[in-house]
Every structure is written in C-alpha cells, then in structure tokens.
Amino acid sequence: TDVDPAMVQAAQRSLAGLPIEARQADATALPFADESFDMVVSFLMLHHVVEWEQAVAEVARVLRPGGLFVGYDLLSSRVAGWLHRVDGSPHRLIEADAFESALEQAGLDPLRLRSTGGGLVLRFVVHKSSITDHNPSNSGHGT
C-alpha cells in the first residue's frame, strides 16, 4: 500500500504478472480486516508517516497471531534529518526506544532490532504472539 496514487501505479506496473496487489491506503487506517496477513513488510516507509505509532498499531491489528512484521527504516540522526529537509518530504524520524515502546503498546514482540549503517538504519523482525504464546501449556496433569 501507499498513500500516493502515483506510487501505487508504479508498483502495479512493477508487479504486473505477480500474485501481488498494490492498493492506495493510509498506513494509519488500513482498509483490511483484523488478522488478515501472515506478514507485513515495511522498507523506509514508517518515517514518512508523521503518526508512525498508529501505523505500527495498524500492523498489529492486521497481522494474524504468529505473524511477522519485517523491514528497516531510518533512525533519527543528523544525516537523516538533513536529507529530509533537502527533499522536503513529510517525515518524523524514529528513535529506537520509541519504536520499541510502540511495538510493546501494540502487542508486538521484537525478535530482532538492529541498528546498522553507522546508526542511520534500524532493521527489525517483529512477531505477533499467538494466544498460546502467552498461556502456559497444559501439561495434562489434573488439578
């Protein structure tokens, strides 16, 4: 998905012939039912969503239990801030601690969070726990 129709059209051209659908949508209000996807992928998108915490909450909503949220994004840094001032795009750069907090508030568990590129990029693999992940397994013993 992308909020920009021109980007959606470009994606549709690039994905022609593949079993993938590109749709125009706002990441803070996704037009999909709860627990619709096994995986959500995000590459350099979240920092373009001023209310990116709401986008993370939407990811949690549309992920099935056991699903993964994977990707990478720019961390708040002097270089990233300068690049976005030059290009003029709307943005709100991400602090690693704030990202972890947003994941926790959305009920997502980070499997891997890694800063790379000299602290410019945060790579992430995040898991939505299934109900059984939070409940002790039944050992079969009577009470």
PDB file of C-alpha atoms in Angstrom:
ATOM      1  CA  THR A   1       0.000   0.000   0.000  1.00  0.00           C
ATOM      2  CA  ASP A   2       0.940   3.625  -0.428  1.00  0.00           C
ATOM      3  CA  VAL A   3      -0.976   6.818   0.189  1.00  0.00           C
ATOM      4  CA  ASP A   4       0.348   8.305  -3.091  1.00  0.00           C
ATOM      5  CA  PRO A   5      -1.615   7.108  -6.166  1.00  0.00           C
ATOM      6  CA  ALA A   6       1.429   7.641  -8.418  1.00  0.00           C
ATOM      7  CA  MET A   7       3.470   5.273  -6.254  1.00  0.00           C
ATOM      8  CA  VAL A   8       0.674   2.690  -6.327  1.00  0.00           C
ATOM      9  CA  GLN A   9       0.579   2.886 -10.141  1.00  0.00           C
ATOM     10  CA  ALA A  10       4.361   2.461 -10.301  1.00  0.00           C
ATOM     11  CA  ALA A  11       4.126  -0.579  -8.016  1.00  0.00           C
ATOM     12  CA  GLN A  12       1.330  -2.067 -10.116  1.00  0.00           C
ATOM     13  CA  ARG A  13       3.498  -1.752 -13.237  1.00  0.00           C
ATOM     14  CA  SER A  14       6.484  -3.332 -11.477  1.00  0.00           C
ATOM     15  CA  LEU A  15       4.386  -6.176 -10.042  1.00  0.00           C
ATOM     16  CA  ALA A  16       2.467  -6.972 -13.233  1.00  0.00           C
ATOM     17  CA  GLY A  17       2.090 -10.724 -13.644  1.00  0.00           C
ATOM     18  CA  LEU A  18       2.799 -11.479  -9.976  1.00  0.00           C
ATOM     19  CA  PRO A  19       0.131 -12.558  -7.470  1.00  0.00           C
ATOM     20  CA  ILE A  20       0.545  -9.288  -5.557  1.00  0.00           C
ATOM     21  CA  GLU A  21      -1.914  -6.424  -5.285  1.00  0.00           C
ATOM     22  CA  ALA A  22      -0.863  -2.795  -4.799  1.00  0.00           C
ATOM     23  CA  ARG A  23      -3.518  -0.572  -3.209  1.00  0.00           C
ATOM     24  CA  GLN A  24      -3.772   3.046  -2.190  1.00  0.00           C
ATOM     25  CA  ALA A  25      -4.190   3.266   1.576  1.00  0.00           C
ATOM     26  CA  ASP A  26      -3.201   5.288   4.615  1.00  0.00           C
ATOM     27  CA  ALA A  27      -0.893   3.288   6.902  1.00  0.00           C
ATOM     28  CA  THR A  28      -2.680   4.703   9.961  1.00  0.00           C
ATOM     29  CA  ALA A  29      -6.089   3.361   8.833  1.00  0.00           C
ATOM     30  CA  LEU A  30      -5.559   0.241   6.728  1.00  0.00           C
ATOM     31  CA  PRO A  31      -8.611  -0.988   4.763  1.00  0.00           C
ATOM     32  CA  PHE A  32      -8.128  -4.615   5.773  1.00  0.00           C
ATOM     33  CA  ALA A  33      -9.900  -6.851   8.262  1.00  0.00           C
ATOM     34  CA  ASP A  34      -8.303  -7.765  11.576  1.00  0.00           C
ATOM     35  CA  GLU A  35      -5.790 -10.627  11.355  1.00  0.00           C
ATOM     36  CA  SER A  36      -5.673 -10.597   7.524  1.00  0.00           C
ATOM     37  CA  PHE A  37      -1.949 -11.118   6.919  1.00  0.00           C
ATOM     38  CA  ASP A  38       0.810 -13.536   7.877  1.00  0.00           C
ATOM     39  CA  MET A  39       3.462 -10.895   7.192  1.00  0.00           C
ATOM     40  CA  VAL A  40       3.718  -7.132   6.830  1.00  0.00           C
ATOM     41  CA  VAL A  41       6.830  -5.691   5.170  1.00  0.00           C
ATOM     42  CA  SER A  42       7.944  -2.068   5.545  1.00  0.00           C
ATOM     43  CA  PHE A  43      11.015  -0.626   3.842  1.00  0.00           C
ATOM     44  CA  LEU A  44      11.850   3.015   4.556  1.00  0.00           C
ATOM     45  CA  MET A  45       8.173   3.890   4.996  1.00  0.00           C
ATOM     46  CA  LEU A  46       7.419   4.489   8.672  1.00  0.00           C
ATOM     47  CA  HIS A  47       9.419   7.708   8.989  1.00  0.00           C
ATOM     48  CA  HIS A  48       7.199   9.227   6.264  1.00  0.00           C
ATOM     49  CA  VAL A  49       4.142   8.673   8.478  1.00  0.00           C
ATOM     50  CA  VAL A  50       4.023  11.511  10.995  1.00  0.00           C
ATOM     51  CA  GLU A  51       1.895   9.350  13.325  1.00  0.00           C
ATOM     52  CA  TRP A  52       4.009   6.233  12.784  1.00  0.00           C
ATOM     53  CA  GLU A  53       2.977   4.766  16.163  1.00  0.00           C
ATOM     54  CA  GLN A  54      -0.578   4.482  14.784  1.00  0.00           C
ATOM     55  CA  ALA A  55       0.818   2.728  11.700  1.00  0.00           C
ATOM     56  CA  VAL A  56       2.548   0.208  13.998  1.00  0.00           C
ATOM     57  CA  ALA A  57      -0.771  -0.326  15.813  1.00  0.00           C
ATOM     58  CA  GLU A  58      -2.446  -0.950  12.440  1.00  0.00           C
ATOM     59  CA  VAL A  59       0.228  -3.508  11.560  1.00  0.00           C
ATOM     60  CA  ALA A  60      -0.555  -5.315  14.810  1.00  0.00           C
ATOM     61  CA  ARG A  61      -4.272  -5.227  14.022  1.00  0.00           C
ATOM     62  CA  VAL A  62      -3.958  -6.727  10.532  1.00  0.00           C
ATOM     63  CA  LEU A  63      -1.336  -9.366  11.469  1.00  0.00           C
ATOM     64  CA  ARG A  64      -2.539 -12.838  12.311  1.00  0.00           C
ATOM     65  CA  PRO A  65      -1.304 -14.366  15.582  1.00  0.00           C
ATOM     66  CA  GLY A  66       2.152 -15.747  14.874  1.00  0.00           C
ATOM     67  CA  GLY A  67       2.632 -13.238  12.029  1.00  0.00           C
ATOM     68  CA  LEU A  68       5.774 -11.226  11.314  1.00  0.00           C
ATOM     69  CA  PHE A  69       6.428  -7.525  10.748  1.00  0.00           C
ATOM     70  CA  VAL A  70       9.786  -7.112   8.989  1.00  0.00           C
ATOM     71  CA  GLY A  71      11.696  -4.260   7.458  1.00  0.00           C
ATOM     72  CA  TYR A  72      14.007  -1.366   8.030  1.00  0.00           C
ATOM     73  CA  ASP A  73      13.707   2.372   8.496  1.00  0.00           C
ATOM     74  CA  LEU A  74      15.739   5.484   9.182  1.00  0.00           C
ATOM     75  CA  LEU A  75      16.636   6.309  12.736  1.00  0.00           C
ATOM     76  CA  SER A  76      16.688   9.868  13.955  1.00  0.00           C
ATOM     77  CA  SER A  77      20.115  11.278  13.163  1.00  0.00           C
ATOM     78  CA  ARG A  78      21.664  14.492  11.931  1.00  0.00           C
ATOM     79  CA  VAL A  79      22.267  12.977   8.464  1.00  0.00           C
ATOM     80  CA  ALA A  80      18.718  11.596   8.092  1.00  0.00           C
ATOM     81  CA  GLY A  81      17.242  14.904   9.250  1.00  0.00           C
ATOM     82  CA  TRP A  82      19.345  16.832   6.755  1.00  0.00           C
ATOM     83  CA  LEU A  83      18.361  14.532   3.874  1.00  0.00           C
ATOM     84  CA  HIS A  84      14.674  15.034   4.584  1.00  0.00           C
ATOM     85  CA  ARG A  85      14.982  18.792   4.944  1.00  0.00           C
ATOM     86  CA  VAL A  86      16.600  18.852   1.490  1.00  0.00           C
ATOM     87  CA  ASP A  87      13.926  16.702  -0.206  1.00  0.00           C
ATOM     88  CA  GLY A  88      11.065  18.409   1.660  1.00  0.00           C
ATOM     89  CA  SER A  89       9.052  15.237   2.212  1.00  0.00           C
ATOM     90  CA  PRO A  90       6.872  14.971   5.318  1.00  0.00           C
ATOM     91  CA  HIS A  91       8.623  12.882   7.919  1.00  0.00           C
ATOM     92  CA  ARG A  92       9.121  12.129  11.596  1.00  0.00           C
ATOM     93  CA  LEU A  93      12.304  10.208  12.166  1.00  0.00           C
ATOM     94  CA  ILE A  94      12.218   7.258  14.534  1.00  0.00           C
ATOM     95  CA  GLU A  95      14.016   6.914  17.852  1.00  0.00           C
ATOM     96  CA  ALA A  96      14.898   3.267  18.593  1.00  0.00           C
ATOM     97  CA  ASP A  97      13.481   3.427  22.143  1.00  0.00           C
ATOM     98  CA  ALA A  98      10.215   4.967  20.910  1.00  0.00           C
ATOM     99  CA  PHE A  99       9.922   2.240  18.260  1.00  0.00           C
ATOM    100  CA  GLU A 100      10.355  -0.483  20.892  1.00  0.00           C
ATOM    101  CA  SER A 101       7.747   1.217  23.069  1.00  0.00           C
ATOM    102  CA  ALA A 102       5.275   1.449  20.160  1.00  0.00           C
ATOM    103  CA  LEU A 103       5.792  -2.256  19.425  1.00  0.00           C
ATOM    104  CA  GLU A 104       5.112  -3.150  23.047  1.00  0.00           C
ATOM    105  CA  GLN A 105       1.998  -0.960  23.202  1.00  0.00           C
ATOM    106  CA  ALA A 106       0.707  -2.629  20.024  1.00  0.00           C
ATOM    107  CA  GLY A 107       1.272  -6.110  21.469  1.00  0.00           C
ATOM    108  CA  LEU A 108       4.186  -6.954  19.178  1.00  0.00           C
ATOM    109  CA  ASP A 109       7.368  -8.712  20.307  1.00  0.00           C
ATOM    110  CA  PRO A 110      10.699  -7.741  18.747  1.00  0.00           C
ATOM    111  CA  LEU A 111      12.653 -10.801  17.665  1.00  0.00           C
ATOM    112  CA  ARG A 112      15.465  -8.706  16.248  1.00  0.00           C
ATOM    113  CA  LEU A 113      16.148  -4.979  16.331  1.00  0.00           C
ATOM    114  CA  ARG A 114      19.499  -3.985  14.893  1.00  0.00           C
ATOM    115  CA  SER A 115      20.987  -0.595  14.184  1.00  0.00           C
ATOM    116  CA  THR A 116      23.177  -0.587  11.067  1.00  0.00           C
ATOM    117  CA  GLY A 117      24.742   1.916   8.723  1.00  0.00           C
ATOM    118  CA  GLY A 118      26.522   3.778  11.490  1.00  0.00           C
ATOM    119  CA  GLY A 119      23.281   4.206  13.415  1.00  0.00           C
ATOM    120  CA  LEU A 120      21.280   5.505  10.446  1.00  0.00           C
ATOM    121  CA  VAL A 121      19.081   2.455   9.883  1.00  0.00           C
ATOM    122  CA  LEU A 122      17.036   0.223  12.170  1.00  0.00           C
ATOM    123  CA  ARG A 123      16.429  -3.293  10.831  1.00  0.00           C
ATOM    124  CA  PHE A 124      13.635  -5.199  12.508  1.00  0.00           C
ATOM    125  CA  VAL A 125      11.896  -8.545  12.712  1.00  0.00           C
ATOM    126  CA  VAL A 126       8.849  -8.418  14.951  1.00  0.00           C
ATOM    127  CA  HIS A 127       6.419 -11.163  15.972  1.00  0.00           C
ATOM    128  CA  LYS A 128       2.753 -11.034  16.899  1.00  0.00           C
ATOM    129  CA  SER A 129       2.323 -13.618  19.598  1.00  0.00           C
ATOM    130  CA  SER A 130      -0.377 -16.190  19.293  1.00  0.00           C
ATOM    131  CA  ILE A 131      -2.735 -16.713  22.211  1.00  0.00           C
ATOM    132  CA  THR A 132      -0.903 -19.908  23.163  1.00  0.00           C
ATOM    133  CA  ASP A 133       2.395 -17.989  23.344  1.00  0.00           C
ATOM    134  CA  HIS A 134       1.085 -16.183  26.423  1.00  0.00           C
ATOM    135  CA  ASN A 135      -0.627 -19.110  28.169  1.00  0.00           C
ATOM    136  CA  PRO A 136       1.269 -21.840  29.977  1.00  0.00           C
ATOM    137  CA  SER A 137       0.866 -25.091  28.102  1.00  0.00           C
ATOM    138  CA  ASN A 138      -1.446 -27.646  29.576  1.00  0.00           C
ATOM    139  CA  SER A 139       0.783 -30.348  30.945  1.00  0.00           C
ATOM    140  CA  GLY A 140      -2.037 -32.873  31.044  1.00  0.00           C
ATOM    141  CA  HIS A 141      -1.860 -33.186  34.812  1.00  0.00           C
ATOM    142  CA  GLY A 142      -5.144 -32.976  36.704  1.00  0.00           C
ATOM    143  CA  THR A 143      -5.684 -30.465  39.477  1.00  0.00           C
TER     144      THR A 143
END
